[in-house]
Amino acid sequence: LYGRMLARVRAAGGKPAGFLWYQGEADANAASASTYGARFEQFIAAVRRDLEAPDLPIGFVQLARYATTDGSAAAAWNAVQEAQLRIPERVAHTSVVAAIDLPLDDPIHVSADGERRVGLRLAKAMAGIAGPRPVSAQFVNGRRDAIRVSFSGVNGKLNAGGRVPGFTLVTREGAVLDKIFDAAVDPAKPSTVVLRLSENAPNGAQVQYGRGLDPTCNLVDDQDL
């Protein structure tokens, strides 16, 4: 498959303007997930070397949802998603776009309308338009029952049409705490989301977004990123 890809690129002139990639489901298992990030970085290096394009822009899609009742795959699925999110921090001229919020045509494949939105997100990313990335989670005014999650790269403001689902509070040991009763974009600081808790967060707690295989996520900015 790799050799055929190189042959087709060379047959088309050998000078691609960019490279788009959407893959990872098959690696979302206990044996492969932990090494996905390193292997994908090696793949990027090989593509750039073999195409003689060391600065080739590469855009890729983070894994979407998987609507299954088999929860055993969740940890590996989230590990691949996290690896994909972090690659642009280490590899120059790469960008990743999310698909976690898009509709599905079957339990694992994004629908045609969703793929069109993926295409537009990739186009914007390749044009240098960054999307939201979480940068901090801090208590609001020192209160341990309210957390402000701040994002960089927000185009305009964050939008969710009201309540923002998809956030989870997790203990240091990884246990889920069912304490978030409300989450909403702060109108006064629309690049942030405020989580309100039914009781104080314990020491060492972590905020996660899109945890699990089939979370409900709808938070986007004005560029649908």
Coordinates of N, CA, C and O in Angstrom, one line a residue, residues 5 8 34-35 70-71 83 89 91 94 113 117 124 131 159 183 190 192 208 213-214:
M5 N 1.1 4.0 -3.0 CA 0.8 5.5 -2.7 C 2.0 6.3 -3.3 O 1.7 7.3 -4.0
R8 N 1.7 6.5 -7.1 CA 0.6 7.3 -7.6 C 1.0 8.8 -7.5 O 0.6 9.6 -8.3
S34 N -0.5 2.2 22.7 CA 0.5 2.9 23.4 C 1.6 3.4 22.5 O 2.4 4.3 22.9
T35 N 1.8 2.7 21.4 CA 2.9 3.1 20.4 C 2.4 3.8 19.2 O 3.2 4.1 18.3
D70 N -19.4 -2.4 23.9 CA -18.2 -3.0 24.4 C -17.2 -2.0 25.0 O -16.4 -1.4 24.3
G71 N -17.4 -1.7 26.3 CA -16.6 -0.6 26.9 C -15.1 -1.0 27.1 O -14.3 -0.1 27.4
A83 N -2.9 10.6 21.6 CA -1.7 10.7 20.8 C -1.8 11.5 19.6 O -0.9 12.3 19.2
E89 N 2.2 19.1 18.5 CA 3.1 19.8 19.5 C 4.5 19.4 19.3 O 5.5 20.1 19.7
V91 N 5.7 17.7 16.1 CA 6.1 17.5 14.7 C 5.6 18.8 13.9 O 4.4 19.1 13.8
T94 N 2.3 20.0 10.9 CA 1.2 19.1 11.0 C 0.1 19.7 11.8 O 0.2 20.6 12.6
D113 N -22.6 13.8 5.4 CA -22.6 15.2 5.8 C -21.4 15.5 6.8 O -20.8 16.5 6.8
R117 N -18.0 18.1 6.6 CA -17.5 19.0 7.6 C -16.0 18.7 8.0 O -15.2 19.6 8.2
K124 N -9.3 24.2 6.4 CA -9.0 25.4 7.3 C -7.7 25.1 8.0 O -6.8 26.0 8.2
G131 N -7.7 25.6 15.5 CA -8.9 25.4 16.3 C -8.7 25.4 17.8 O -7.6 25.5 18.2
N159 N -19.2 27.8 21.0 CA -20.6 27.6 20.9 C -21.0 26.2 21.2 O -20.3 25.3 20.8
A183 N -22.5 22.7 32.7 CA -21.4 23.2 32.0 C -21.8 24.1 30.9 O -22.7 23.7 30.1
P190 N -15.9 34.0 26.3 CA -16.4 33.0 25.4 C -15.3 32.0 24.9 O -15.7 31.2 24.0
T192 N -13.9 30.2 27.1 CA -13.8 29.3 28.3 C -15.2 28.6 28.6 O -16.2 29.1 28.1
Q208 N -11.6 15.9 32.0 CA -11.4 15.3 30.6 C -12.6 15.7 29.8 O -13.7 16.0 30.3
L213 N -16.0 5.8 24.5 CA -16.1 5.5 23.1 C -17.2 6.3 22.4 O -17.1 6.6 21.2
D214 N -18.3 6.7 23.0 CA -19.4 7.3 22.4 C -19.9 8.5 23.2 O -21.1 8.6 23.6

